[in-house]
């Protein structure tokens, strides 16, 4: 599926509200992104950059995580909060972002992509394991949005595929490249349909998740032996 993303900018009467719309080559609206920086107007510029990024990446993430019968939301909201603790959180189509975090991490747009992926995942039914939910979101961030970013060093004696976030993302990336190029898409589909089970790893790859993790750790050890100077401390 090919699409042409165009930006339609709105909100001229209120500089704290920005919106942009992505459309395909046929003029069909793919998504409208709305950004609200009313509580922190000093972040208007950062918020607009984040909104433009979402307009560009929302269709891409939907393609990467596409599944039969799934219709992604046509509207996503980014709300910036002055006194919000933590980093960010997503509830259905609303992404809440801590202004305090943004001010300290002005280059971290990968965080926005991570949260945007949660909107696309749309796991509204069932109890999917948190490590996989967060791992898939960071997989989109690391593998597709910022593939050149330096990766954390994984401690083979203490780490687990259940550690979530970047550790799980790197594991999923390795399994996908080594065994099944559609692994993440398949796992995402299972989560959406509330049928995920850990045995799916063996169904898709012929190896249990523990066997895959062992091979992944061995591959890291081999890589470090060859290029130790490229590893980064966690």
PDB file of C-alpha atoms in Angstrom:
ATOM      1  CA  UNK A   1       0.000   0.000   0.000  1.00  0.00           C
ATOM      2  CA  UNK A   2       1.413   3.362  -1.026  1.00  0.00           C
ATOM      3  CA  UNK A   3       0.312   6.666   0.424  1.00  0.00           C
ATOM      4  CA  UNK A   4       1.207  10.300   0.127  1.00  0.00           C
ATOM      5  CA  UNK A   5       1.153  12.172   3.403  1.00  0.00           C
ATOM      6  CA  UNK A   6       0.172  15.800   3.179  1.00  0.00           C
ATOM      7  CA  UNK A   7      -0.103  18.272   6.025  1.00  0.00           C
ATOM      8  CA  UNK A   8      -3.120  20.463   6.576  1.00  0.00           C
ATOM      9  CA  UNK A   9      -2.343  22.882   9.395  1.00  0.00           C
ATOM     10  CA  UNK A  10      -5.053  24.305  11.610  1.00  0.00           C
ATOM     11  CA  UNK A  11      -5.511  26.186  14.856  1.00  0.00           C
ATOM     12  CA  UNK A  12      -4.395  29.635  13.694  1.00  0.00           C
ATOM     13  CA  UNK A  13      -6.707  31.386  16.188  1.00  0.00           C
ATOM     14  CA  UNK A  14      -5.103  29.686  19.193  1.00  0.00           C
ATOM     15  CA  UNK A  15      -1.338  29.319  19.158  1.00  0.00           C
ATOM     16  CA  UNK A  16      -1.556  26.720  21.952  1.00  0.00           C
ATOM     17  CA  UNK A  17      -3.602  24.372  19.770  1.00  0.00           C
ATOM     18  CA  UNK A  18      -2.119  22.828  16.642  1.00  0.00           C
ATOM     19  CA  UNK A  19      -3.488  20.173  14.328  1.00  0.00           C
ATOM     20  CA  UNK A  20      -2.360  18.464  11.179  1.00  0.00           C
ATOM     21  CA  UNK A  21      -3.980  15.911   8.902  1.00  0.00           C
ATOM     22  CA  UNK A  22      -2.384  13.084   6.938  1.00  0.00           C
ATOM     23  CA  UNK A  23      -4.056  12.115   3.679  1.00  0.00           C
ATOM     24  CA  UNK A  24      -3.206   9.471   1.099  1.00  0.00           C
ATOM     25  CA  UNK A  25      -2.785   9.870  -2.653  1.00  0.00           C
ATOM     26  CA  UNK A  26      -6.545   9.609  -3.140  1.00  0.00           C
ATOM     27  CA  UNK A  27      -7.199  12.412  -0.663  1.00  0.00           C
ATOM     28  CA  UNK A  28      -8.584  10.122   2.028  1.00  0.00           C
ATOM     29  CA  UNK A  29      -7.911  11.270   5.576  1.00  0.00           C
ATOM     30  CA  UNK A  30      -5.659   8.820   7.408  1.00  0.00           C
ATOM     31  CA  UNK A  31      -5.443  10.650  10.709  1.00  0.00           C
ATOM     32  CA  UNK A  32      -5.804  14.055  12.301  1.00  0.00           C
ATOM     33  CA  UNK A  33      -3.262  14.853  15.006  1.00  0.00           C
ATOM     34  CA  UNK A  34      -4.192  17.484  17.583  1.00  0.00           C
ATOM     35  CA  UNK A  35      -1.651  19.013  19.953  1.00  0.00           C
ATOM     36  CA  UNK A  36      -2.636  20.952  23.089  1.00  0.00           C
ATOM     37  CA  UNK A  37       0.095  22.928  24.871  1.00  0.00           C
ATOM     38  CA  UNK A  38      -2.277  25.256  26.719  1.00  0.00           C
ATOM     39  CA  UNK A  39      -0.689  24.495  30.101  1.00  0.00           C
ATOM     40  CA  UNK A  40       2.834  25.053  28.783  1.00  0.00           C
ATOM     41  CA  UNK A  41       2.760  27.543  25.881  1.00  0.00           C
ATOM     42  CA  UNK A  42       6.555  27.715  25.960  1.00  0.00           C
ATOM     43  CA  UNK A  43       6.466  24.250  24.381  1.00  0.00           C
ATOM     44  CA  UNK A  44       4.343  25.308  21.396  1.00  0.00           C
ATOM     45  CA  UNK A  45       7.224  24.823  18.974  1.00  0.00           C
ATOM     46  CA  UNK A  46       8.219  21.436  20.393  1.00  0.00           C
ATOM     47  CA  UNK A  47       4.596  20.346  20.385  1.00  0.00           C
ATOM     48  CA  UNK A  48       4.177  21.280  16.731  1.00  0.00           C
ATOM     49  CA  UNK A  49       7.313  19.313  15.804  1.00  0.00           C
ATOM     50  CA  UNK A  50       5.943  16.326  17.714  1.00  0.00           C
ATOM     51  CA  UNK A  51       2.598  16.713  15.955  1.00  0.00           C
ATOM     52  CA  UNK A  52       4.187  16.864  12.509  1.00  0.00           C
ATOM     53  CA  UNK A  53       6.193  13.756  13.379  1.00  0.00           C
ATOM     54  CA  UNK A  54       3.002  11.937  14.339  1.00  0.00           C
ATOM     55  CA  UNK A  55       1.331  12.952  11.078  1.00  0.00           C
ATOM     56  CA  UNK A  56       4.234  11.394   9.179  1.00  0.00           C
ATOM     57  CA  UNK A  57       4.648   8.269  11.297  1.00  0.00           C
ATOM     58  CA  UNK A  58       1.110   7.264  12.224  1.00  0.00           C
ATOM     59  CA  UNK A  59       0.409   5.821   8.744  1.00  0.00           C
ATOM     60  CA  UNK A  60       3.812   4.081   8.751  1.00  0.00           C
ATOM     61  CA  UNK A  61       3.242   2.451  12.123  1.00  0.00           C
ATOM     62  CA  UNK A  62      -0.223   1.342  11.040  1.00  0.00           C
ATOM     63  CA  UNK A  63       1.309  -0.363   8.018  1.00  0.00           C
ATOM     64  CA  UNK A  64       3.945  -2.084  10.148  1.00  0.00           C
ATOM     65  CA  UNK A  65       1.302  -3.316  12.605  1.00  0.00           C
ATOM     66  CA  UNK A  66      -1.529  -3.920  10.170  1.00  0.00           C
ATOM     67  CA  UNK A  67      -3.917  -6.817  10.742  1.00  0.00           C
ATOM     68  CA  UNK A  68      -7.043  -8.013   8.946  1.00  0.00           C
ATOM     69  CA  UNK A  69     -10.221  -6.277  10.026  1.00  0.00           C
ATOM     70  CA  UNK A  70      -8.476  -3.645  12.134  1.00  0.00           C
ATOM     71  CA  UNK A  71      -9.395  -0.006  11.547  1.00  0.00           C
ATOM     72  CA  UNK A  72      -7.047   2.475  13.237  1.00  0.00           C
ATOM     73  CA  UNK A  73      -8.376   5.567  14.950  1.00  0.00           C
ATOM     74  CA  UNK A  74      -8.681   8.613  12.711  1.00  0.00           C
ATOM     75  CA  UNK A  75      -7.789  11.096  15.451  1.00  0.00           C
ATOM     76  CA  UNK A  76      -4.947  11.251  17.979  1.00  0.00           C
ATOM     77  CA  UNK A  77      -4.442  13.895  20.656  1.00  0.00           C
ATOM     78  CA  UNK A  78      -1.183  14.973  22.299  1.00  0.00           C
ATOM     79  CA  UNK A  79      -1.725  16.809  25.583  1.00  0.00           C
ATOM     80  CA  UNK A  80       1.153  18.449  27.442  1.00  0.00           C
ATOM     81  CA  UNK A  81       0.852  18.753  31.216  1.00  0.00           C
ATOM     82  CA  UNK A  82       2.747  21.141  33.452  1.00  0.00           C
ATOM     83  CA  UNK A  83       2.769  19.072  36.652  1.00  0.00           C
ATOM     84  CA  UNK A  84       2.548  15.542  35.300  1.00  0.00           C
ATOM     85  CA  UNK A  85       4.971  13.076  36.940  1.00  0.00           C
ATOM     86  CA  UNK A  86       6.923  10.570  34.893  1.00  0.00           C
ATOM     87  CA  UNK A  87       7.423  10.754  31.149  1.00  0.00           C
ATOM     88  CA  UNK A  88       4.243  10.037  29.191  1.00  0.00           C
ATOM     89  CA  UNK A  89       1.212   7.786  29.130  1.00  0.00           C
ATOM     90  CA  UNK A  90      -1.351   6.756  26.550  1.00  0.00           C
ATOM     91  CA  UNK A  91      -5.046   6.093  27.004  1.00  0.00           C
ATOM     92  CA  UNK A  92      -6.691   4.961  23.762  1.00  0.00           C
ATOM     93  CA  UNK A  93      -6.245   7.919  21.372  1.00  0.00           C
ATOM     94  CA  UNK A  94      -4.871  10.391  23.917  1.00  0.00           C
ATOM     95  CA  UNK A  95      -1.151  10.756  24.614  1.00  0.00           C
ATOM     96  CA  UNK A  96      -0.342  12.663  27.804  1.00  0.00           C
ATOM     97  CA  UNK A  97       3.169  14.101  27.974  1.00  0.00           C
ATOM     98  CA  UNK A  98       5.103  15.540  30.895  1.00  0.00           C
ATOM     99  CA  UNK A  99       6.340  19.054  30.154  1.00  0.00           C
ATOM    100  CA  UNK A 100       9.035  18.636  32.794  1.00  0.00           C
ATOM    101  CA  UNK A 101      10.441  15.619  30.967  1.00  0.00           C
ATOM    102  CA  UNK A 102      10.369  17.336  27.588  1.00  0.00           C
ATOM    103  CA  UNK A 103      12.231  20.369  28.901  1.00  0.00           C
ATOM    104  CA  UNK A 104      14.994  18.096  30.171  1.00  0.00           C
ATOM    105  CA  UNK A 105      15.039  15.888  27.076  1.00  0.00           C
ATOM    106  CA  UNK A 106      14.388  18.162  24.128  1.00  0.00           C
ATOM    107  CA  UNK A 107      15.733  15.685  21.565  1.00  0.00           C
ATOM    108  CA  UNK A 108      13.698  12.699  22.709  1.00  0.00           C
ATOM    109  CA  UNK A 109      11.121  12.445  19.946  1.00  0.00           C
ATOM    110  CA  UNK A 110      11.503   8.684  20.115  1.00  0.00           C
ATOM    111  CA  UNK A 111       9.351   8.870  23.238  1.00  0.00           C
ATOM    112  CA  UNK A 112       6.532  10.284  21.113  1.00  0.00           C
ATOM    113  CA  UNK A 113       6.863   7.446  18.599  1.00  0.00           C
ATOM    114  CA  UNK A 114       6.746   4.911  21.445  1.00  0.00           C
ATOM    115  CA  UNK A 115       3.497   6.387  22.755  1.00  0.00           C
ATOM    116  CA  UNK A 116       2.056   6.739  19.257  1.00  0.00           C
ATOM    117  CA  UNK A 117       2.670   3.024  18.782  1.00  0.00           C
ATOM    118  CA  UNK A 118       0.527   2.337  21.837  1.00  0.00           C
ATOM    119  CA  UNK A 119      -2.336   4.146  20.092  1.00  0.00           C
ATOM    120  CA  UNK A 120      -1.862   1.948  17.028  1.00  0.00           C
ATOM    121  CA  UNK A 121      -1.598  -1.255  19.084  1.00  0.00           C
ATOM    122  CA  UNK A 122      -5.100  -0.637  20.450  1.00  0.00           C
ATOM    123  CA  UNK A 123      -5.075  -3.673  22.748  1.00  0.00           C
ATOM    124  CA  UNK A 124      -8.461  -3.054  24.341  1.00  0.00           C
ATOM    125  CA  UNK A 125      -9.350  -6.640  25.162  1.00  0.00           C
ATOM    126  CA  UNK A 126      -7.664  -9.287  27.256  1.00  0.00           C
ATOM    127  CA  UNK A 127      -4.550  -9.226  29.388  1.00  0.00           C
ATOM    128  CA  UNK A 128      -1.491  -9.055  27.216  1.00  0.00           C
ATOM    129  CA  UNK A 129       1.883  -9.230  28.991  1.00  0.00           C
ATOM    130  CA  UNK A 130       3.227  -5.770  29.714  1.00  0.00           C
ATOM    131  CA  UNK A 131       6.755  -6.711  28.667  1.00  0.00           C
ATOM    132  CA  UNK A 132       5.524  -7.540  25.162  1.00  0.00           C
ATOM    133  CA  UNK A 133       3.278  -4.477  24.864  1.00  0.00           C
ATOM    134  CA  UNK A 134       6.146  -2.161  25.797  1.00  0.00           C
ATOM    135  CA  UNK A 135       8.656  -4.215  23.846  1.00  0.00           C
ATOM    136  CA  UNK A 136       6.707  -3.865  20.607  1.00  0.00           C
ATOM    137  CA  UNK A 137       6.397  -0.105  21.150  1.00  0.00           C
ATOM    138  CA  UNK A 138      10.154   0.224  21.640  1.00  0.00           C
ATOM    139  CA  UNK A 139      10.761  -2.130  18.708  1.00  0.00           C
ATOM    140  CA  UNK A 140       8.976   0.365  16.435  1.00  0.00           C
ATOM    141  CA  UNK A 141      11.020   3.148  17.980  1.00  0.00           C
ATOM    142  CA  UNK A 142      14.425   1.447  17.763  1.00  0.00           C
ATOM    143  CA  UNK A 143      14.150  -0.666  14.639  1.00  0.00           C
ATOM    144  CA  UNK A 144      12.213   1.713  12.402  1.00  0.00           C
ATOM    145  CA  UNK A 145      12.286   5.266  13.777  1.00  0.00           C
ATOM    146  CA  UNK A 146      15.828   5.521  15.127  1.00  0.00           C
ATOM    147  CA  UNK A 147      17.738   2.462  13.860  1.00  0.00           C
ATOM    148  CA  UNK A 148      21.080   4.267  14.161  1.00  0.00           C
ATOM    149  CA  UNK A 149      20.609   5.045  17.855  1.00  0.00           C
ATOM    150  CA  UNK A 150      23.145   3.510  20.204  1.00  0.00           C
ATOM    151  CA  UNK A 151      21.766   0.436  21.952  1.00  0.00           C
ATOM    152  CA  UNK A 152      22.089  -0.314  25.661  1.00  0.00           C
ATOM    153  CA  UNK A 153      24.401  -3.066  26.866  1.00  0.00           C
ATOM    154  CA  UNK A 154      22.477  -6.125  28.034  1.00  0.00           C
ATOM    155  CA  UNK A 155      23.795  -8.013  31.055  1.00  0.00           C
ATOM    156  CA  UNK A 156      23.483 -11.703  30.091  1.00  0.00           C
ATOM    157  CA  UNK A 157      23.510 -12.828  33.717  1.00  0.00           C
ATOM    158  CA  UNK A 158      20.636 -10.629  34.824  1.00  0.00           C
ATOM    159  CA  UNK A 159      18.606  -9.704  31.745  1.00  0.00           C
ATOM    160  CA  UNK A 160      15.439 -11.407  30.493  1.00  0.00           C
ATOM    161  CA  UNK A 161      13.192 -11.081  27.481  1.00  0.00           C
ATOM    162  CA  UNK A 162      10.587 -10.003  30.051  1.00  0.00           C
ATOM    163  CA  UNK A 163      12.570  -6.887  30.975  1.00  0.00           C
ATOM    164  CA  UNK A 164      10.404  -4.889  28.577  1.00  0.00           C
ATOM    165  CA  UNK A 165      11.230  -1.725  26.610  1.00  0.00           C
ATOM    166  CA  UNK A 166      14.614  -1.708  24.814  1.00  0.00           C
ATOM    167  CA  UNK A 167      15.749  -5.124  26.013  1.00  0.00           C
ATOM    168  CA  UNK A 168      12.602  -6.814  24.717  1.00  0.00           C
ATOM    169  CA  UNK A 169      12.708  -4.655  21.578  1.00  0.00           C
ATOM    170  CA  UNK A 170      16.243  -5.759  20.746  1.00  0.00           C
ATOM    171  CA  UNK A 171      15.262  -9.378  21.339  1.00  0.00           C
ATOM    172  CA  UNK A 172      12.244  -9.099  19.041  1.00  0.00           C
ATOM    173  CA  UNK A 173      14.365  -7.414  16.396  1.00  0.00           C
ATOM    174  CA  UNK A 174      16.925 -10.235  16.515  1.00  0.00           C
ATOM    175  CA  UNK A 175      14.296 -13.010  16.364  1.00  0.00           C
ATOM    176  CA  UNK A 176      12.607 -11.277  13.447  1.00  0.00           C
ATOM    177  CA  UNK A 177      15.838 -10.959  11.481  1.00  0.00           C
ATOM    178  CA  UNK A 178      16.943 -14.495  12.321  1.00  0.00           C
ATOM    179  CA  UNK A 179      13.757 -16.553  12.106  1.00  0.00           C
ATOM    180  CA  UNK A 180      10.592 -14.749  10.997  1.00  0.00           C
ATOM    181  CA  UNK A 181      10.484 -11.369   9.268  1.00  0.00           C
ATOM    182  CA  UNK A 182       6.809 -10.986  10.203  1.00  0.00           C
ATOM    183  CA  UNK A 183       7.185 -11.938  13.862  1.00  0.00           C
ATOM    184  CA  UNK A 184       6.256  -8.597  15.412  1.00  0.00           C
ATOM    185  CA  UNK A 185       3.275  -8.163  13.107  1.00  0.00           C
ATOM    186  CA  UNK A 186       2.047 -11.640  14.050  1.00  0.00           C
ATOM    187  CA  UNK A 187       2.512 -11.050  17.777  1.00  0.00           C
ATOM    188  CA  UNK A 188       0.713  -7.721  17.473  1.00  0.00           C
ATOM    189  CA  UNK A 189      -2.207  -9.402  15.728  1.00  0.00           C
ATOM    190  CA  UNK A 190      -2.413 -12.041  18.464  1.00  0.00           C
ATOM    191  CA  UNK A 191      -2.471  -9.343  21.144  1.00  0.00           C
ATOM    192  CA  UNK A 192      -5.196  -7.412  19.345  1.00  0.00           C
ATOM    193  CA  UNK A 193      -7.318 -10.544  19.056  1.00  0.00           C
ATOM    194  CA  UNK A 194      -6.691 -11.577  22.665  1.00  0.00           C
ATOM    195  CA  UNK A 195      -5.113 -14.908  21.691  1.00  0.00           C
ATOM    196  CA  UNK A 196      -1.488 -14.295  22.626  1.00  0.00           C
ATOM    197  CA  UNK A 197       0.278 -17.211  24.292  1.00  0.00           C
ATOM    198  CA  UNK A 198       3.987 -17.656  24.883  1.00  0.00           C
ATOM    199  CA  UNK A 199       3.924 -20.824  22.768  1.00  0.00           C
ATOM    200  CA  UNK A 200       3.343 -18.653  19.709  1.00  0.00           C
ATOM    201  CA  UNK A 201       7.078 -18.015  19.612  1.00  0.00           C
ATOM    202  CA  UNK A 202       7.592 -21.707  18.933  1.00  0.00           C
ATOM    203  CA  UNK A 203       4.740 -21.803  16.433  1.00  0.00           C
ATOM    204  CA  UNK A 204       6.308 -18.947  14.463  1.00  0.00           C
ATOM    205  CA  UNK A 205       9.995 -19.851  14.754  1.00  0.00           C
ATOM    206  CA  UNK A 206      10.236 -23.522  15.716  1.00  0.00           C
ATOM    207  CA  UNK A 207      12.029 -22.526  18.947  1.00  0.00           C
ATOM    208  CA  UNK A 208      10.714 -21.828  22.439  1.00  0.00           C
ATOM    209  CA  UNK A 209      11.086 -18.307  23.744  1.00  0.00           C
ATOM    210  CA  UNK A 210      13.748 -19.498  26.198  1.00  0.00           C
ATOM    211  CA  UNK A 211      15.713 -21.153  23.404  1.00  0.00           C
ATOM    212  CA  UNK A 212      15.473 -17.967  21.345  1.00  0.00           C
ATOM    213  CA  UNK A 213      16.609 -15.851  24.282  1.00  0.00           C
ATOM    214  CA  UNK A 214      19.620 -18.097  24.807  1.00  0.00           C
ATOM    215  CA  UNK A 215      20.617 -17.775  21.170  1.00  0.00           C
ATOM    216  CA  UNK A 216      20.116 -14.015  21.316  1.00  0.00           C
ATOM    217  CA  UNK A 217      22.404 -13.696  24.334  1.00  0.00           C
ATOM    218  CA  UNK A 218      25.016 -15.855  22.600  1.00  0.00           C
ATOM    219  CA  UNK A 219      24.838 -13.595  19.548  1.00  0.00           C
ATOM    220  CA  UNK A 220      25.523 -10.545  21.721  1.00  0.00           C
ATOM    221  CA  UNK A 221      28.553 -12.212  23.259  1.00  0.00           C
ATOM    222  CA  UNK A 222      29.907 -12.973  19.797  1.00  0.00           C
ATOM    223  CA  UNK A 223      29.307  -9.415  18.646  1.00  0.00           C
ATOM    224  CA  UNK A 224      31.074  -7.971  21.679  1.00  0.00           C
ATOM    225  CA  UNK A 225      34.070 -10.194  21.108  1.00  0.00           C
ATOM    226  CA  UNK A 226      34.367  -8.814  17.572  1.00  0.00           C
ATOM    227  CA  UNK A 227      33.541  -5.126  18.150  1.00  0.00           C
ATOM    228  CA  UNK A 228      33.734  -4.368  21.895  1.00  0.00           C
ATOM    229  CA  UNK A 229      34.330  -0.677  21.317  1.00  0.00           C
ATOM    230  CA  UNK A 230      30.845  -0.242  19.876  1.00  0.00           C
ATOM    231  CA  UNK A 231      29.006  -1.423  22.976  1.00  0.00           C
ATOM    232  CA  UNK A 232      27.440   1.137  25.261  1.00  0.00           C
ATOM    233  CA  UNK A 233      27.054   0.855  29.003  1.00  0.00           C
ATOM    234  CA  UNK A 234      23.456   0.672  30.140  1.00  0.00           C
TER     235      UNK A 234
END
